[in-house]
Short mmCIF file of C-alpha atoms and ligand atoms in Angstrom, two decimals:
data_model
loop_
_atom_site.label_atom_id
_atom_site.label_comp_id
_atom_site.label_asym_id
_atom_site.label_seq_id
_atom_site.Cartn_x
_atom_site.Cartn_y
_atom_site.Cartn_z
CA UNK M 169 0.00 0.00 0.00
CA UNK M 170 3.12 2.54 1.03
CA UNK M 171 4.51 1.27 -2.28
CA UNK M 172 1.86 2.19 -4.38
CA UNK M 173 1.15 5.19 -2.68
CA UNK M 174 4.66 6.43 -3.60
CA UNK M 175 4.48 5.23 -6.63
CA UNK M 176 1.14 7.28 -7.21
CA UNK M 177 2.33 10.38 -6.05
CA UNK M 178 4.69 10.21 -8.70
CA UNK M 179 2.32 10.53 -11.11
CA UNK M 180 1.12 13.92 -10.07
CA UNK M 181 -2.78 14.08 -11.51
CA UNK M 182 -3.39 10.22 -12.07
CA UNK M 183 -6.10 8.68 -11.43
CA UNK M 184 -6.12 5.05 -11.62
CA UNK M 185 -7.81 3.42 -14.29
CA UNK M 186 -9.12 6.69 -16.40
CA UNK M 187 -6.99 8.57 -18.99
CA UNK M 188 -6.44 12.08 -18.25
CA UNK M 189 -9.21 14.31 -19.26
CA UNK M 190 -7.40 17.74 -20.15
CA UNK M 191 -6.78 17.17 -23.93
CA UNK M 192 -3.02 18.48 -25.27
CA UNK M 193 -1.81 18.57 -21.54
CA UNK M 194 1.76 18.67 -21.46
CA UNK M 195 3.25 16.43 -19.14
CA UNK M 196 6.75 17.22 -17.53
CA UNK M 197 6.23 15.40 -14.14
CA UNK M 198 8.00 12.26 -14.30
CA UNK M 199 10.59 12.54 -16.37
CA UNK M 200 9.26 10.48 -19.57
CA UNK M 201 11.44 11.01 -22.76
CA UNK M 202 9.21 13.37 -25.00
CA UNK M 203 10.26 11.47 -28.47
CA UNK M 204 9.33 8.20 -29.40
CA UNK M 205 10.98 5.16 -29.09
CA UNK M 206 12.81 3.85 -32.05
CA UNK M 207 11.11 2.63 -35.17
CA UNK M 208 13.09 -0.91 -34.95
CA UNK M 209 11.14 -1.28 -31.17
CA UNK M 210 8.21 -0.83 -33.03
CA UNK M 211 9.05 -2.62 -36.21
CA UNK M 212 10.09 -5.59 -33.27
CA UNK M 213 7.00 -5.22 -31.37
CA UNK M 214 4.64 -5.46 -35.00
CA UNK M 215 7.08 -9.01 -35.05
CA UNK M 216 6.64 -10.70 -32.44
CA UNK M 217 4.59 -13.78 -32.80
CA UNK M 218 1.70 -15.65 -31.03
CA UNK M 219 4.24 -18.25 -29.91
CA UNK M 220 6.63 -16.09 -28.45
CA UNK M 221 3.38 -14.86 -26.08
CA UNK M 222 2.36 -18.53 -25.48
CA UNK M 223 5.44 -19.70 -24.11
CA UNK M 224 7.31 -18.57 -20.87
CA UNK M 225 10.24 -16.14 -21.75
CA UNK M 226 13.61 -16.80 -21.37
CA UNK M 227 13.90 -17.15 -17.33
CA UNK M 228 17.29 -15.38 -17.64
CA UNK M 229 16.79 -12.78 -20.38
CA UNK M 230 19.97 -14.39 -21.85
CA UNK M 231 19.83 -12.47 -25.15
CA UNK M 232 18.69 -8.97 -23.83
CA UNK M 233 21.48 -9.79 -20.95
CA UNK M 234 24.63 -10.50 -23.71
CA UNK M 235 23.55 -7.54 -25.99
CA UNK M 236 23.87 -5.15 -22.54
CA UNK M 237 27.34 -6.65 -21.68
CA UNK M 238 28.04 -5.41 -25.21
CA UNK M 239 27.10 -2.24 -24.81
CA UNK M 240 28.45 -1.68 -21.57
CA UNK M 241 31.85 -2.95 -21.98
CA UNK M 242 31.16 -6.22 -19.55
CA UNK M 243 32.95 -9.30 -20.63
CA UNK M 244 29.73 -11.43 -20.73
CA UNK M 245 26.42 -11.91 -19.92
CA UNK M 246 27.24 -12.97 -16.34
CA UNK M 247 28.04 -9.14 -15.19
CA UNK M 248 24.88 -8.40 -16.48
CA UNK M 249 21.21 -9.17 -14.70
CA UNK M 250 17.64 -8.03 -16.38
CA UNK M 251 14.68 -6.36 -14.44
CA UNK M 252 10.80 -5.45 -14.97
CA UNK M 253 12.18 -1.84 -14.76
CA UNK M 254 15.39 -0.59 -12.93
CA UNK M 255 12.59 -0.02 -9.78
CA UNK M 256 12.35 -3.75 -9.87
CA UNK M 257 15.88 -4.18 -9.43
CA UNK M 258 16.25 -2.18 -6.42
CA UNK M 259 13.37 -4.21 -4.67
CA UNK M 260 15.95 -6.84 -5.57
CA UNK M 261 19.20 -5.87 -4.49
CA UNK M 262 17.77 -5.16 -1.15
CA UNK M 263 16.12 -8.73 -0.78
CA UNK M 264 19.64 -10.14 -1.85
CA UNK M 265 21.33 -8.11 0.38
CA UNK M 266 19.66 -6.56 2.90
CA UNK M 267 18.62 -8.11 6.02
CA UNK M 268 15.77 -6.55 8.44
CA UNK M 269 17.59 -4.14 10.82
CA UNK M 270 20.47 -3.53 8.85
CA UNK M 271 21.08 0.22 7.88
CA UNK M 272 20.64 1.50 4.46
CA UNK M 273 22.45 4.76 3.73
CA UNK M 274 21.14 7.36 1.02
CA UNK M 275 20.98 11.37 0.55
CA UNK M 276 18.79 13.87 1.17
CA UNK M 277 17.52 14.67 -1.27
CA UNK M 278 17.21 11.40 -3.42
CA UNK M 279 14.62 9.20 -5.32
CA UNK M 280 11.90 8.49 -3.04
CA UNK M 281 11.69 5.13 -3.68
CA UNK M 282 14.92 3.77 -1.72
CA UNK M 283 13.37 5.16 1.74
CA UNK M 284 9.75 3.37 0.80
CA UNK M 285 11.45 -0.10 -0.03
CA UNK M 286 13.96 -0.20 2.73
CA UNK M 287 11.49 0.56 5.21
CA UNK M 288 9.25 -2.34 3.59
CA UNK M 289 12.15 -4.23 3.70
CA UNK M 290 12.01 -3.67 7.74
CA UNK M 291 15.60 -1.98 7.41
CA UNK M 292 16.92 1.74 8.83
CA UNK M 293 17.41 4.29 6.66
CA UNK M 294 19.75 7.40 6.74
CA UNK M 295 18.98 9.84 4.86
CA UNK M 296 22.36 12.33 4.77
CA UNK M 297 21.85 15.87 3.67
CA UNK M 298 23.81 16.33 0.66
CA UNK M 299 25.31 20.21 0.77
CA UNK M 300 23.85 23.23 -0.76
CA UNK M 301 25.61 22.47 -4.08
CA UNK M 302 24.34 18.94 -3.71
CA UNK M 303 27.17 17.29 -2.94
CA UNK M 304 28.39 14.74 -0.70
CA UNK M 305 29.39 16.00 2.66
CA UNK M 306 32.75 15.09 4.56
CA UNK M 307 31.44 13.09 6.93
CA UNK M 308 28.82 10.78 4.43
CA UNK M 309 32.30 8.83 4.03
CA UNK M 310 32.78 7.70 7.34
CA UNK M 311 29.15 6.04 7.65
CA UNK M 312 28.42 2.71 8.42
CA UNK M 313 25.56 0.59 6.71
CA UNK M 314 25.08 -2.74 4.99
CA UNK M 315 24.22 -0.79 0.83
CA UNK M 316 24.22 2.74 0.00
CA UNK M 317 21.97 4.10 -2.75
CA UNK M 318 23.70 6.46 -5.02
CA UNK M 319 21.41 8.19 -7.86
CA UNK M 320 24.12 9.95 -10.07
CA UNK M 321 23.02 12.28 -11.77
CA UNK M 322 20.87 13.17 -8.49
CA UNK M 323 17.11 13.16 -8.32
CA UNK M 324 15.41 15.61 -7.92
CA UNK M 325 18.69 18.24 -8.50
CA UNK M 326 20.03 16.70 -11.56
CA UNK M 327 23.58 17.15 -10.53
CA UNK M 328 26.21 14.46 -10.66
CA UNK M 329 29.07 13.80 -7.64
CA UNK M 330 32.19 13.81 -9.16
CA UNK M 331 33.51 10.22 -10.14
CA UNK M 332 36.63 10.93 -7.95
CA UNK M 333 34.04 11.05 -4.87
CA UNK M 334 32.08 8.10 -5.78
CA UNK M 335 35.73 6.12 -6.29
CA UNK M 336 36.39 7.34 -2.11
CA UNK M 337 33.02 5.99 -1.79
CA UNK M 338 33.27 2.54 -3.36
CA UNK M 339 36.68 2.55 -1.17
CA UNK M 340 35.68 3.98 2.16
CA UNK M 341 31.98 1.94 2.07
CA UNK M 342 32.27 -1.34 3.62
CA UNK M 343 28.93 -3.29 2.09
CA UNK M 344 27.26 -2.60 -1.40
CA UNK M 345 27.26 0.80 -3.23
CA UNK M 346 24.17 0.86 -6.08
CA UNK M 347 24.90 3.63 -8.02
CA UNK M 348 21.65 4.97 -9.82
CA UNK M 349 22.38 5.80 -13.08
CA UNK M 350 18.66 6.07 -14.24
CA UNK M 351 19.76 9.05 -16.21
CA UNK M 352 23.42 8.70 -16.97
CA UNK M 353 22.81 8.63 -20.65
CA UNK M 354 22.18 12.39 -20.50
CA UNK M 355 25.10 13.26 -18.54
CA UNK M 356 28.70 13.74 -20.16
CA UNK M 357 30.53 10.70 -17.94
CA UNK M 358 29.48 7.41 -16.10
CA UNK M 359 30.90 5.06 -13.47
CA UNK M 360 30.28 1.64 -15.84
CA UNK M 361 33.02 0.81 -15.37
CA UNK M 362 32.92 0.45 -11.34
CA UNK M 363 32.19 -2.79 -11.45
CA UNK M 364 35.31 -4.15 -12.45
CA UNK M 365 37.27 -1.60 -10.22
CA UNK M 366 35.17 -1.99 -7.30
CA UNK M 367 33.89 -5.29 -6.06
CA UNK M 368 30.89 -3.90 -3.73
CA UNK M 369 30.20 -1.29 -6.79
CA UNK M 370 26.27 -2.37 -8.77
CA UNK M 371 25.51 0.29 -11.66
CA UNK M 372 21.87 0.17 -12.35
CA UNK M 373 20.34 1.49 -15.53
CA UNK M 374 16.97 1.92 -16.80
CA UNK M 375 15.32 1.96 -20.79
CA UNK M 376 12.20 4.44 -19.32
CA UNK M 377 14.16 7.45 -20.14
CA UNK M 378 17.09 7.76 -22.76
CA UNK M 379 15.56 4.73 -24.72
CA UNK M 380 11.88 5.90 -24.53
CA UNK M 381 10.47 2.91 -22.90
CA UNK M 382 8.87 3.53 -19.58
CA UNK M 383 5.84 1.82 -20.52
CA UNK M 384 8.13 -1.35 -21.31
CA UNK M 385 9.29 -1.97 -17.79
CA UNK M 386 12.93 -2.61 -18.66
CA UNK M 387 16.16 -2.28 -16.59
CA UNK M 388 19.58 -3.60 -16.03
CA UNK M 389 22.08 -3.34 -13.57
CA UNK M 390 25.78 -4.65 -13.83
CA UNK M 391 27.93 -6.02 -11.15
CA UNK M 392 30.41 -8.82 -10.42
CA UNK M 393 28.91 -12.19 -11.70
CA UNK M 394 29.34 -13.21 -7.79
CA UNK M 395 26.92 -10.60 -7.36
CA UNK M 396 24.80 -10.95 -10.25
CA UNK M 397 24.96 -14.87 -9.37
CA UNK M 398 23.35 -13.60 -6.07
CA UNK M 399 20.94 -11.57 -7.47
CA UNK M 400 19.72 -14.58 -9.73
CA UNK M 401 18.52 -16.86 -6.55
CA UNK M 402 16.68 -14.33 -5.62
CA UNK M 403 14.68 -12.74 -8.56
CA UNK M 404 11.02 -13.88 -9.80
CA UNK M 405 11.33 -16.55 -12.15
CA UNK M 406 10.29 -15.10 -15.38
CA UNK M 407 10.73 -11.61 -13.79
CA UNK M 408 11.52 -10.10 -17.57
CA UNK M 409 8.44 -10.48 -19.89
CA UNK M 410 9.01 -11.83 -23.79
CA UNK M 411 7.71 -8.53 -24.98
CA UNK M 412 10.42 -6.29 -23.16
CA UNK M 413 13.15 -8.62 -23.90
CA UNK M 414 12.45 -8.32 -27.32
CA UNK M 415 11.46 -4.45 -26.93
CA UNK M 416 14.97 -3.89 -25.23
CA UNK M 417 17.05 -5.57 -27.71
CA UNK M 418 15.92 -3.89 -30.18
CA UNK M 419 16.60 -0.41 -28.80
CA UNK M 420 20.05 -1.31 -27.93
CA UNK M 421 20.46 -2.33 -31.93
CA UNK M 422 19.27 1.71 -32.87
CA UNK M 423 21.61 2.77 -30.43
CA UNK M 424 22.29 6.04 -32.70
CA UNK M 425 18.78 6.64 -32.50
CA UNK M 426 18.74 7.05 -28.98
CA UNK M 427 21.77 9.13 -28.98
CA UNK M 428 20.20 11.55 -31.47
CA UNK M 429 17.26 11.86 -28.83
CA UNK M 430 19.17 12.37 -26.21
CA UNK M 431 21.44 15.66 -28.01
CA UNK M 432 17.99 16.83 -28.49
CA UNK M 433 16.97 16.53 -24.78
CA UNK M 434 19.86 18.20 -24.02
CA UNK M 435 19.81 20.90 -26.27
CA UNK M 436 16.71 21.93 -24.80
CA UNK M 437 17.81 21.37 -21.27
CA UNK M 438 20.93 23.71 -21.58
CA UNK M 439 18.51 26.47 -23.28
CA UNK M 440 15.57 25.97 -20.64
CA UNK M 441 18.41 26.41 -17.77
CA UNK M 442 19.43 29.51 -19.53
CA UNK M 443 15.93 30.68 -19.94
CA UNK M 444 14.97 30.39 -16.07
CA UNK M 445 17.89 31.33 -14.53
CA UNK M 446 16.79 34.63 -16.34
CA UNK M 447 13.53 34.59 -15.34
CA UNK M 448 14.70 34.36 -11.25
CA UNK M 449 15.05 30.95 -10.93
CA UNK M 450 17.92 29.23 -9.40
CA UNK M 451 18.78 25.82 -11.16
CA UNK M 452 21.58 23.59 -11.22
CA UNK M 453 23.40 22.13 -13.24
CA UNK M 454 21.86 19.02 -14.48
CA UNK M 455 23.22 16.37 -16.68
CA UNK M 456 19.65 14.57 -16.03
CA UNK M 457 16.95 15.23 -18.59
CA UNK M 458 14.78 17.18 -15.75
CA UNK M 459 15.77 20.47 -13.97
CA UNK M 460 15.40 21.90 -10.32
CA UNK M 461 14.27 25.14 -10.45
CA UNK M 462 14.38 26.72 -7.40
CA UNK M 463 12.25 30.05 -6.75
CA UNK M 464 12.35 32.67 -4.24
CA UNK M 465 10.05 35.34 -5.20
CA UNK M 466 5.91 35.20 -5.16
CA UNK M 467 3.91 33.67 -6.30
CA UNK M 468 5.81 30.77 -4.54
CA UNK M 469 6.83 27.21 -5.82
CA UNK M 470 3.30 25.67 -4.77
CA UNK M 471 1.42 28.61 -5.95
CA UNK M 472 3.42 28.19 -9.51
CA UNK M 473 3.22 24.73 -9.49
CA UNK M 474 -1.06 24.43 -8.99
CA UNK M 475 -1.46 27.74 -11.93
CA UNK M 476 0.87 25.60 -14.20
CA UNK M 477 -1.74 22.86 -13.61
CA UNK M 478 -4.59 25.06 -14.27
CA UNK M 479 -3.06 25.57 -17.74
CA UNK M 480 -2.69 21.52 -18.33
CA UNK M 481 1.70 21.77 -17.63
CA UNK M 482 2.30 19.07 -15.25
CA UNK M 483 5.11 19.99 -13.35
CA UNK M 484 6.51 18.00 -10.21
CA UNK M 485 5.88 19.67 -6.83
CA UNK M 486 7.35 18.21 -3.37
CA UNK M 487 6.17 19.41 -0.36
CA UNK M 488 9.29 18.54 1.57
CA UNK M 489 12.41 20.13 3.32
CA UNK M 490 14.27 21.94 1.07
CA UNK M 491 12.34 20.92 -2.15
CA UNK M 492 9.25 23.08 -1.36
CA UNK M 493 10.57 26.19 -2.62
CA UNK M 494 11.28 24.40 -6.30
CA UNK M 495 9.64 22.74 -9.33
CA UNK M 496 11.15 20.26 -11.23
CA UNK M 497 10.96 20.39 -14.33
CA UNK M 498 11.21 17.21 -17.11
CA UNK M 499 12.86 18.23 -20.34
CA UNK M 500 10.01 18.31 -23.14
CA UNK M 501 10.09 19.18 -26.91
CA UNK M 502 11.31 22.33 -28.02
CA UNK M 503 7.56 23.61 -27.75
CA UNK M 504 6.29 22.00 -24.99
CA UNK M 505 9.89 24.11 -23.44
CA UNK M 506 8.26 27.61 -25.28
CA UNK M 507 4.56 26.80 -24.03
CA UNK M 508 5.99 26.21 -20.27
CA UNK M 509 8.23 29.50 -20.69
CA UNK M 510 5.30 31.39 -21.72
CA UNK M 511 3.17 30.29 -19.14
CA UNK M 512 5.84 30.92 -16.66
CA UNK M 513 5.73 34.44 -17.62
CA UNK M 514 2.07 35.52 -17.37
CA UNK M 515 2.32 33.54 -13.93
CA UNK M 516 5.21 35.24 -12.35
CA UNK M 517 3.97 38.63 -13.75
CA UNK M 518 0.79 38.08 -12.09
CA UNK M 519 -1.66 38.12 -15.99
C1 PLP F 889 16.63 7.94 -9.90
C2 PLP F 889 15.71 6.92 -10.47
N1 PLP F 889 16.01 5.62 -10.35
C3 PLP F 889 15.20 4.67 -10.84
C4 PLP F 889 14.03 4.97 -11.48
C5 PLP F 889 13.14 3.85 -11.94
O1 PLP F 889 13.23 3.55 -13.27
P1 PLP F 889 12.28 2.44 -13.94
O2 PLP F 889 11.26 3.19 -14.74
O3 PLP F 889 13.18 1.61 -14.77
O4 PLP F 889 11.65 1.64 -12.83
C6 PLP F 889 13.66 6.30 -11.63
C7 PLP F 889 12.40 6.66 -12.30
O5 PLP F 889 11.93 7.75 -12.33
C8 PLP F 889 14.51 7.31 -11.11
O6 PLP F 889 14.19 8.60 -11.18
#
């Protein structure tokens, strides 16, 4: 029930079950790539037969599992293990490695999630307030816990740790560091290669946002096959549907295409940034495809937030420490980015 209900409020405006009734609402709330997947997913999905639906997929996603090792510079399929979604895979990790009462370290701020399934997990969690540039503190090094979650680039600020910090980490950390790189393939570096440097290191990715596939379910993450072998005893049989195996393979075969996207995305981002900061807002620097934009003046964040609503631009709000004075913002078209910069406007000069 906590699950869902974090879940849900990630979907700011959902109801379950009905389709939303604005018509042309643009929807920059959670973080969905605005361009469609590639036409070989498509051309794959049109493919696949009435067989391949009959029969029980591939238990261990074998194909989807060599083509990431490809990609991602892992000598075989064994560094590699395949997930209904990356949020799957962090359900996982904790099952496989996490007993109840054992500490879980994170950030403040991070993705919601890791607090939600630690605590159903019946383990602590530490939250450490990352500084005012949103970096690691001093003193995050020296704490004690059992697996740290690590979104880099950062959710909700967008900004990455350096890789020199996360290398102290992986050092200094004496059980499992997951480093959460849901949106690493719109930031200009990447610690894939952690896992054969660090043996507690696990880099998780997810297909929902460079590739275009949240509605897939699709995710990865790449460790040590010790680790992945762990991982493996403790995953759903058939966790990894036929349809997303296939879906994902595919994607990684246009990998151009993605790329392409993903230049656009940040195109956008970089002029958006340069557009608020003008406007008053404060925003970081995000390698993400989503911006913080953080907002002293009146009407405040909430206020914002609700009139952006009113004209069908789903931002996302949080009414939290530290977040409440911000929106953030996921990076849209180039017009959706004009529409929301208009609106922003009239709304901050009161019309
Ligand atoms: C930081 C972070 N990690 C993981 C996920 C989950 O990705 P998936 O859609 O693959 O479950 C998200 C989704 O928004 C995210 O923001």
């Amino acid at each position: 029930m906590k699950y869902q209900r974090a879940l849900l409020a990630d979907v700011e405006g959902y109801v379950p079950g009905e389709q939303p009734k604005i018509p042309n609402i643009i929807k920059l709330n959670t973080n969905e790539n605005p361009y469609p997947p590639s036409p070989r997913v498509m051309e794959a999905l049109r493919g696949l037969s009435g067989d391949a639906l009959r029969k029980y997929p591939d238990p261990v996603s074998f194909g989807f599992r060599r083509a990431c090792a490809e990609r991602y510079g892992c000598e075989g399929p064994e560094w590699v293990v395949a997930g209904n979604g990356m949020d799957e895979l962090l359900a996982i990790v904790l099952r496989t490695f996490v007993d109840p009462g054992d500490t879980v370290i994170s950030t403040y701020p991070t993705y919601i999630l890791y607090e939600t399934l630690a605590q159903l997990h019946g383990a602590k969690c530490t939250l450490v307030d990352l500084d005012d540039a949103f970096q690691l503190p001093e003193f995050f090094y020296a704490i004690k816990g059992r697996l740290c979650f690590l979104p880099r680039p950062n959710s909700p600020s967008g900004v990455c740790v350096p890789l020199a910090d996360v290398e102290r980490l992986c050092q200094s950390f004496d059980g499992i560091v997951v480093i959460d790189e849901a949106y690493a393939d719109f930031a200009d570096d990447t610690c894939m290669d952690f896992p054969k440097r660090f043996e507690n290191a696990i880099v998780m990715r997810t297909f929902s946002k460079s590739y275009s596939l949240a509605g897939a379910r699709i995710g990865a993450a790449v460790a040590r096959p010790e680790i992945i072998a762990e991982f493996m005893k403790t995953k759903d049989s058939y966790n990894m549907n036929a349809v997303s195996q296939a879906l994902g393979l595919a994607a990684m075969q246009d990998y151009d295409y993605m790329r392409a996207n993903v230049a656009k995305v940040r195109a956008t981002r970089d002029r958006l940034r340069i557009a608020l900061t003008a406007m008053g807002f404060v925003v970081p620097p995000s390698q993400s495809n989503f911006l913080l934009a953080q907002w002293g003046g009146a009407p405040d964040a909430r206020a914002i937030f609700e009139q952006l609503r009113d004209r069908a631009i789903l931002v996302r709000y949080f009414p939290v420490r530290r977040l409440d004075n911000a929106l953030r913002i996921s990076i849209g078209t180039e017009d959706e980015a004009d529409a929301l910069l208009r609106a922003l406007g009239e709304i901050i000069r009161g019309r």
